[in-house]
mmCIF file of C-alpha atoms in Angstrom:
data_model
loop_
_atom_site.group_PDB
_atom_site.id
_atom_site.type_symbol
_atom_site.label_atom_id
_atom_site.label_comp_id
_atom_site.label_asym_id
_atom_site.label_seq_id
_atom_site.Cartn_x
_atom_site.Cartn_y
_atom_site.Cartn_z
ATOM 1 C CA MET A 15 -92.072 16.508 -32.200
ATOM 2 C CA ILE A 16 -92.411 15.301 -35.639
ATOM 3 C CA PHE A 17 -90.369 17.579 -37.929
ATOM 4 C CA ASP A 18 -90.121 17.020 -41.698
ATOM 5 C CA ILE A 19 -86.800 18.273 -42.812
ATOM 6 C CA HIS A 20 -87.073 18.086 -46.731
ATOM 7 C CA THR A 21 -90.492 19.572 -48.069
ATOM 8 C CA HIS A 22 -91.074 21.974 -51.066
ATOM 9 C CA THR A 23 -93.640 24.848 -51.604
ATOM 10 C CA PHE A 24 -94.020 27.313 -54.729
ATOM 11 C CA PRO A 25 -95.613 30.857 -54.757
ATOM 12 C CA ASP A 26 -99.345 30.290 -55.199
ATOM 13 C CA LYS A 27 -99.587 32.101 -58.775
ATOM 14 C CA ILE A 28 -97.016 29.320 -60.345
ATOM 15 C CA ALA A 29 -97.904 26.283 -58.103
ATOM 16 C CA GLN A 30 -100.295 24.696 -60.136
ATOM 17 C CA SER A 31 -98.126 25.025 -63.443
ATOM 18 C CA THR A 32 -95.102 23.778 -61.583
ATOM 19 C CA ILE A 33 -96.672 20.705 -60.213
ATOM 20 C CA GLU A 34 -98.070 19.887 -63.626
ATOM 21 C CA LYS A 35 -94.737 20.448 -65.190
ATOM 22 C CA LEU A 36 -92.677 18.299 -62.639
ATOM 23 C CA GLN A 37 -95.339 15.519 -62.622
ATOM 24 C CA SER A 38 -94.987 15.054 -66.300
ATOM 25 C CA MET A 39 -91.070 15.400 -66.122
ATOM 26 C CA CYS A 40 -90.712 12.807 -63.213
ATOM 27 C CA HIS A 41 -93.580 10.611 -64.252
ATOM 28 C CA THR A 42 -94.752 10.521 -60.381
ATOM 29 C CA ALA A 43 -97.671 11.735 -58.756
ATOM 30 C CA ALA A 44 -97.913 14.738 -56.493
ATOM 31 C CA PHE A 45 -99.783 14.534 -53.087
ATOM 32 C CA SER A 46 -100.364 18.312 -52.472
ATOM 33 C CA ASP A 47 -100.775 21.326 -54.590
ATOM 34 C CA GLY A 48 -97.485 22.813 -53.866
ATOM 35 C CA THR A 49 -98.606 25.614 -51.726
ATOM 36 C CA GLU A 50 -97.869 26.628 -48.290
ATOM 37 C CA ALA A 51 -101.595 25.977 -47.358
ATOM 38 C CA GLY A 52 -101.416 22.479 -49.178
ATOM 39 C CA LEU A 53 -98.348 21.681 -47.048
ATOM 40 C CA ARG A 54 -99.956 22.964 -43.882
ATOM 41 C CA ALA A 55 -102.922 20.812 -44.689
ATOM 42 C CA SER A 56 -100.926 17.706 -45.084
ATOM 43 C CA MET A 57 -98.818 18.209 -42.116
ATOM 44 C CA ALA A 58 -102.332 18.239 -40.174
ATOM 45 C CA ARG A 59 -103.476 15.031 -41.674
ATOM 46 C CA ALA A 60 -99.923 13.440 -40.735
ATOM 47 C CA GLY A 61 -99.650 14.702 -37.273
ATOM 48 C CA ILE A 62 -96.473 16.730 -38.262
ATOM 49 C CA ASP A 63 -95.574 19.619 -35.886
ATOM 50 C CA GLY A 64 -93.117 21.298 -38.319
ATOM 51 C CA CYS A 65 -91.661 21.328 -41.896
ATOM 52 C CA LEU A 66 -88.457 22.860 -43.322
ATOM 53 C CA VAL A 67 -88.978 24.239 -46.818
ATOM 54 C CA LEU A 68 -86.165 23.813 -49.166
ATOM 55 C CA PRO A 69 -85.797 26.318 -52.123
ATOM 56 C CA VAL A 70 -83.870 25.768 -55.057
ATOM 57 C CA ALA A 71 -82.271 28.582 -57.249
ATOM 58 C CA THR A 72 -81.757 27.073 -60.567
ATOM 59 C CA SER A 73 -80.106 30.281 -61.873
ATOM 60 C CA ALA A 74 -77.848 32.813 -60.070
ATOM 61 C CA ARG A 75 -80.189 35.598 -60.497
ATOM 62 C CA GLN A 76 -82.819 33.790 -58.297
ATOM 63 C CA VAL A 77 -80.712 33.811 -55.351
ATOM 64 C CA ALA A 78 -81.257 37.153 -53.470
ATOM 65 C CA HIS A 79 -85.253 37.132 -54.165
ATOM 66 C CA VAL A 80 -85.489 33.443 -53.056
ATOM 67 C CA ASN A 81 -83.674 34.255 -49.729
ATOM 68 C CA ASP A 82 -85.894 37.324 -49.303
ATOM 69 C CA ALA A 83 -88.925 35.091 -49.537
ATOM 70 C CA SER A 84 -87.380 32.738 -47.244
ATOM 71 C CA ALA A 85 -86.732 34.971 -44.609
ATOM 72 C CA GLN A 86 -90.269 36.197 -44.959
ATOM 73 C CA MET A 87 -91.423 32.386 -44.439
ATOM 74 C CA ASN A 88 -89.249 32.324 -41.460
ATOM 75 C CA ASP A 89 -90.792 35.344 -39.953
ATOM 76 C CA ARG A 90 -94.233 33.542 -39.793
ATOM 77 C CA ALA A 91 -92.782 30.151 -38.622
ATOM 78 C CA ARG A 92 -94.118 30.144 -35.141
ATOM 79 C CA GLU A 93 -97.305 30.473 -36.513
ATOM 80 C CA THR A 94 -97.438 28.199 -39.562
ATOM 81 C CA GLY A 95 -94.917 25.675 -38.456
ATOM 82 C CA LEU A 96 -92.849 26.324 -41.786
ATOM 83 C CA TRP A 97 -89.313 27.174 -41.444
ATOM 84 C CA SER A 98 -87.196 27.653 -44.670
ATOM 85 C CA PHE A 99 -83.311 27.393 -45.608
ATOM 86 C CA GLY A 100 -81.927 29.873 -48.026
ATOM 87 C CA CYS A 101 -80.495 28.970 -51.115
ATOM 88 C CA MET A 102 -77.287 29.339 -53.210
ATOM 89 C CA HIS A 103 -76.225 28.936 -56.734
ATOM 90 C CA PRO A 104 -72.555 28.160 -57.407
ATOM 91 C CA ASP A 105 -72.357 30.944 -60.278
ATOM 92 C CA PHE A 106 -73.693 33.614 -57.938
ATOM 93 C CA PRO A 107 -71.299 36.385 -58.329
ATOM 94 C CA ASP A 108 -71.257 37.691 -54.521
ATOM 95 C CA TRP A 109 -71.774 34.335 -53.046
ATOM 96 C CA LYS A 110 -69.563 35.170 -49.963
ATOM 97 C CA ALA A 111 -71.608 38.406 -48.997
ATOM 98 C CA GLU A 112 -74.927 36.740 -49.835
ATOM 99 C CA LEU A 113 -74.184 33.624 -47.461
ATOM 100 C CA ALA A 114 -73.291 36.126 -44.653
ATOM 101 C CA ARG A 115 -76.715 37.887 -45.231
ATOM 102 C CA VAL A 116 -78.421 34.528 -45.197
ATOM 103 C CA ALA A 117 -76.989 33.829 -41.669
ATOM 104 C CA ALA A 118 -77.531 37.632 -40.715
ATOM 105 C CA LEU A 119 -81.430 36.994 -41.432
ATOM 106 C CA GLY A 120 -81.362 34.025 -38.946
ATOM 107 C CA MET A 121 -81.718 31.110 -41.465
ATOM 108 C CA LYS A 122 -80.266 27.925 -40.319
ATOM 109 C CA GLY A 123 -78.788 26.793 -43.699
ATOM 110 C CA VAL A 124 -78.929 26.626 -47.445
ATOM 111 C CA LYS A 125 -80.179 24.487 -50.170
ATOM 112 C CA ILE A 126 -78.079 23.502 -53.297
ATOM 113 C CA HIS A 127 -78.960 21.136 -56.005
ATOM 114 C CA PRO A 128 -76.067 19.793 -58.183
ATOM 115 C CA ILE A 129 -78.181 18.546 -60.707
ATOM 116 C CA TYR A 130 -80.320 21.224 -61.223
ATOM 117 C CA GLN A 131 -77.422 23.616 -61.012
ATOM 118 C CA GLY A 132 -75.498 21.451 -63.310
ATOM 119 C CA ILE A 133 -72.238 21.402 -61.608
ATOM 120 C CA ASP A 134 -70.478 18.843 -59.846
ATOM 121 C CA PHE A 135 -70.525 18.567 -55.801
ATOM 122 C CA ASP A 136 -66.761 18.591 -55.697
ATOM 123 C CA ASP A 137 -66.263 21.493 -58.009
ATOM 124 C CA PRO A 138 -64.401 24.527 -56.691
ATOM 125 C CA ARG A 139 -67.365 26.752 -56.907
ATOM 126 C CA TYR A 140 -69.266 24.332 -54.440
ATOM 127 C CA LEU A 141 -66.143 23.891 -52.141
ATOM 128 C CA ARG A 142 -65.988 27.609 -51.439
ATOM 129 C CA ILE A 143 -69.637 27.495 -50.528
ATOM 130 C CA LEU A 144 -69.108 24.791 -48.216
ATOM 131 C CA ASP A 145 -66.091 26.594 -46.594
ATOM 132 C CA ARG A 146 -68.063 29.699 -46.215
ATOM 133 C CA CYS A 147 -71.157 28.001 -44.529
ATOM 134 C CA GLY A 148 -68.852 26.303 -42.091
ATOM 135 C CA GLU A 149 -67.343 29.655 -41.282
ATOM 136 C CA LEU A 150 -70.792 31.203 -40.737
ATOM 137 C CA GLY A 151 -72.091 28.005 -38.915
ATOM 138 C CA LEU A 152 -74.809 27.531 -41.634
ATOM 139 C CA ILE A 153 -75.921 23.987 -42.490
ATOM 140 C CA VAL A 154 -75.736 22.831 -46.099
ATOM 141 C CA LEU A 155 -78.351 20.393 -47.319
ATOM 142 C CA THR A 156 -77.720 19.110 -50.928
ATOM 143 C CA HIS A 157 -79.387 16.939 -53.352
ATOM 144 C CA ALA A 158 -77.484 13.516 -53.367
ATOM 145 C CA GLY A 159 -77.281 10.950 -55.891
ATOM 146 C CA ARG A 160 -79.644 10.348 -59.073
ATOM 147 C CA ASP A 161 -82.657 12.556 -59.597
ATOM 148 C CA ILE A 162 -85.841 10.963 -60.851
ATOM 149 C CA GLY A 163 -86.433 13.815 -63.471
ATOM 150 C CA PHE A 164 -83.003 13.373 -64.760
ATOM 151 C CA PRO A 165 -82.121 9.951 -64.698
ATOM 152 C CA LEU A 166 -78.802 10.391 -66.943
ATOM 153 C CA ARG A 167 -77.354 12.959 -64.654
ATOM 154 C CA ASP A 168 -75.251 12.518 -61.582
ATOM 155 C CA HIS A 169 -73.323 15.551 -60.112
ATOM 156 C CA CYS A 170 -73.371 14.473 -56.284
ATOM 157 C CA THR A 171 -72.288 10.784 -55.996
ATOM 158 C CA PRO A 172 -70.786 9.381 -52.918
ATOM 159 C CA GLU A 173 -67.324 9.722 -54.344
ATOM 160 C CA MET A 174 -67.661 13.329 -54.978
ATOM 161 C CA THR A 175 -69.157 13.880 -51.516
ATOM 162 C CA LEU A 176 -66.102 12.330 -49.904
ATOM 163 C CA ASN A 177 -63.685 14.119 -52.393
ATOM 164 C CA ALA A 178 -65.555 17.644 -51.335
ATOM 165 C CA LEU A 179 -65.421 16.737 -47.616
ATOM 166 C CA ASN A 180 -61.624 15.914 -47.763
ATOM 167 C CA GLN A 181 -61.059 19.640 -49.249
ATOM 168 C CA VAL A 182 -62.981 21.619 -46.984
ATOM 169 C CA GLY A 183 -63.380 22.854 -43.477
ATOM 170 C CA PRO A 184 -65.716 21.437 -40.966
ATOM 171 C CA VAL A 185 -69.158 22.190 -42.021
ATOM 172 C CA LYS A 186 -72.658 20.493 -41.223
ATOM 173 C CA LEU A 187 -73.565 18.670 -44.279
ATOM 174 C CA ILE A 188 -77.055 16.889 -44.918
ATOM 175 C CA LEU A 189 -77.164 14.704 -47.801
ATOM 176 C CA ALA A 190 -80.641 14.335 -48.971
ATOM 177 C CA HIS A 191 -82.311 10.845 -50.038
ATOM 178 C CA MET A 192 -80.241 8.686 -47.643
ATOM 179 C CA GLY A 193 -77.079 10.071 -48.827
ATOM 180 C CA GLY A 194 -77.338 9.469 -52.611
ATOM 181 C CA TRP A 195 -80.637 8.350 -54.308
ATOM 182 C CA ARG A 196 -80.212 4.927 -55.543
ATOM 183 C CA GLU A 197 -76.557 4.639 -54.660
ATOM 184 C CA TRP A 198 -77.113 3.430 -51.094
ATOM 185 C CA ASP A 199 -74.403 0.604 -51.335
ATOM 186 C CA ARG A 200 -71.879 3.215 -52.167
ATOM 187 C CA VAL A 201 -72.985 5.545 -49.372
ATOM 188 C CA GLU A 202 -72.747 2.837 -46.948
ATOM 189 C CA ALA A 203 -69.279 1.949 -48.235
ATOM 190 C CA LEU A 204 -67.825 5.458 -47.956
ATOM 191 C CA LEU A 205 -69.474 7.861 -45.999
ATOM 192 C CA PRO A 206 -70.318 6.728 -42.284
ATOM 193 C CA ASP A 207 -67.184 8.153 -40.753
ATOM 194 C CA THR A 208 -67.517 11.392 -42.279
ATOM 195 C CA GLY A 209 -70.093 12.979 -39.886
ATOM 196 C CA VAL A 210 -72.487 13.788 -42.631
ATOM 197 C CA TYR A 211 -76.328 13.701 -41.700
ATOM 198 C CA LEU A 212 -78.580 11.993 -44.089
ATOM 199 C CA ASP A 213 -82.209 12.741 -44.844
ATOM 200 C CA THR A 214 -84.994 9.935 -45.585
ATOM 201 C CA ALA A 215 -86.629 11.924 -48.255
ATOM 202 C CA PHE A 216 -87.939 9.657 -51.223
ATOM 203 C CA ALA A 217 -85.870 6.703 -49.758
ATOM 204 C CA LEU A 218 -88.218 4.205 -48.490
ATOM 205 C CA GLY A 219 -91.491 2.684 -49.961
ATOM 206 C CA ARG A 220 -92.053 2.805 -53.702
ATOM 207 C CA ILE A 221 -92.333 5.349 -56.513
ATOM 208 C CA SER A 222 -96.038 6.586 -56.954
ATOM 209 C CA PRO A 223 -96.443 6.762 -60.824
ATOM 210 C CA ILE A 224 -98.733 8.772 -62.771
ATOM 211 C CA GLY A 225 -99.986 5.974 -64.800
ATOM 212 C CA ASP A 226 -98.459 6.857 -67.992
ATOM 213 C CA GLY A 227 -96.564 3.647 -68.553
ATOM 214 C CA TYR A 228 -93.071 4.968 -68.020
ATOM 215 C CA TYR A 229 -92.274 3.134 -65.018
ATOM 216 C CA GLY A 230 -92.263 -0.839 -65.005
ATOM 217 C CA PRO A 231 -92.936 -2.868 -61.921
ATOM 218 C CA SER A 232 -89.144 -3.436 -61.128
ATOM 219 C CA ASP A 233 -88.495 0.451 -61.173
ATOM 220 C CA LEU A 234 -90.961 1.224 -58.396
ATOM 221 C CA PRO A 235 -89.310 -0.101 -55.210
ATOM 222 C CA LEU A 236 -86.931 1.939 -53.316
ATOM 223 C CA MET A 237 -84.627 1.182 -50.666
ATOM 224 C CA LYS A 238 -84.895 -2.264 -48.914
ATOM 225 C CA GLU A 239 -86.027 -1.879 -45.338
ATOM 226 C CA GLU A 240 -83.124 -4.057 -43.821
ATOM 227 C CA GLN A 241 -80.526 -1.650 -45.514
ATOM 228 C CA PHE A 242 -82.255 1.454 -44.303
ATOM 229 C CA VAL A 243 -82.253 -0.010 -40.521
ATOM 230 C CA ARG A 244 -78.534 -0.794 -41.081
ATOM 231 C CA MET A 245 -77.635 2.674 -41.969
ATOM 232 C CA VAL A 246 -79.592 4.006 -39.298
ATOM 233 C CA ARG A 247 -77.126 2.364 -37.056
ATOM 234 C CA GLU A 248 -74.094 3.224 -39.251
ATOM 235 C CA PHE A 249 -75.185 6.968 -39.013
ATOM 236 C CA PRO A 250 -76.003 7.056 -35.497
ATOM 237 C CA GLY A 251 -78.156 10.126 -34.417
ATOM 238 C CA ARG A 252 -77.737 11.512 -37.963
ATOM 239 C CA VAL A 253 -80.720 10.183 -39.902
ATOM 240 C CA LEU A 254 -83.393 12.965 -40.361
ATOM 241 C CA PHE A 255 -86.950 12.383 -41.360
ATOM 242 C CA GLY A 256 -87.884 13.923 -44.564
ATOM 243 C CA THR A 257 -90.502 13.271 -47.240
ATOM 244 C CA ASP A 258 -89.635 15.594 -50.369
ATOM 245 C CA THR A 259 -93.418 16.381 -50.114
ATOM 246 C CA PRO A 260 -95.331 17.162 -52.408
ATOM 247 C CA TRP A 261 -93.753 13.917 -54.318
ATOM 248 C CA ARG A 262 -94.313 11.774 -51.039
ATOM 249 C CA ASP A 263 -97.496 11.561 -48.893
ATOM 250 C CA GLN A 264 -96.441 12.743 -45.439
ATOM 251 C CA GLU A 265 -98.661 10.453 -43.601
ATOM 252 C CA GLU A 266 -97.408 7.680 -45.524
ATOM 253 C CA GLY A 267 -93.943 8.680 -44.622
ATOM 254 C CA VAL A 268 -94.414 8.850 -41.017
ATOM 255 C CA LYS A 269 -95.811 5.249 -41.135
ATOM 256 C CA LEU A 270 -92.903 4.148 -42.979
ATOM 257 C CA ILE A 271 -90.609 5.127 -40.061
ATOM 258 C CA GLU A 272 -92.958 3.570 -37.277
ATOM 259 C CA ASP A 273 -93.338 0.359 -39.087
ATOM 260 C CA LEU A 274 -89.741 -0.286 -39.080
ATOM 261 C CA PRO A 275 -87.791 -2.704 -36.734
ATOM 262 C CA LEU A 276 -86.035 0.114 -34.691
ATOM 263 C CA THR A 277 -86.221 1.189 -31.241
ATOM 264 C CA ARG A 278 -88.717 3.798 -29.895
ATOM 265 C CA GLU A 279 -85.645 5.954 -29.083
ATOM 266 C CA GLU A 280 -84.298 5.556 -32.660
ATOM 267 C CA LYS A 281 -87.965 6.321 -34.226
ATOM 268 C CA ASP A 282 -88.291 9.638 -31.847
ATOM 269 C CA GLY A 283 -84.855 10.885 -33.021
ATOM 270 C CA ILE A 284 -85.276 10.328 -36.892
ATOM 271 C CA LEU A 285 -88.675 11.561 -36.734
ATOM 272 C CA GLY A 286 -87.738 14.993 -35.321
ATOM 273 C CA GLY A 287 -85.537 14.645 -32.066
ATOM 274 C CA TYR A 288 -82.365 14.829 -34.235
ATOM 275 C CA ALA A 289 -83.394 17.513 -36.236
ATOM 276 C CA GLN A 290 -84.575 19.544 -33.491
ATOM 277 C CA LYS A 291 -81.134 19.384 -31.990
ATOM 278 C CA LEU A 292 -79.275 20.105 -35.184
ATOM 279 C CA LEU A 293 -81.695 23.008 -36.040
ATOM 280 C CA GLY A 294 -81.771 24.349 -32.589
ATOM 281 C CA LEU A 295 -85.530 24.594 -32.611
#
């Protein structure tokens, strides 16, 4: 089973405008149209069996509505192959009850995005979310490291992650982008013994620019292959395949893993085995 744990879709009526806005903001090309249908077509081309869709609440008022939509997606998951996490915003007033509702709806976890939400990961408002999710058995998947669309902001550094984990109870935490986008040396130095999971989204390969001259040649390469392989072994059983589609071609994403000098067991685990176990699919 190949399972992509880091994907995004948008409602059909706003997908085109959202993709255009984000392409312009990030100066990177999209590889699908941002719709559920576009994601399913991409999955078919890549031979991917299932995907986790990660919604982001950029304001507190969006939370309940987004969680309702996520629950509806999960109702169709056996047919579509698309599962969804819920979301949470650190300024949502009734966060405690809403997280309980997310769990009651059968969702496996929530997505948070410290950069889009403008709050440091070790802020008390996130710490209470982490604690509550741990109590409820919900997984937390967070954006980690820098963000290609906001290069001067950094609200989830490896240091913040370590500080947060030292203040909360047990919680299953997935750090996107191999633990911290463009901060991989510090991830290696600080986080292997914390029990966190990493996803591979937008970490291997190269940035795909839209051709507006924003990026120079030296900006395009991402993580070095040897560092990725080393981290797979420093975080054993805890590296999960994710693409960040529509911002990465899923077929290329699978190939990048298959071409690595890893054992067959390691590749199968990364591509879906570890996620299947974590999510209970």
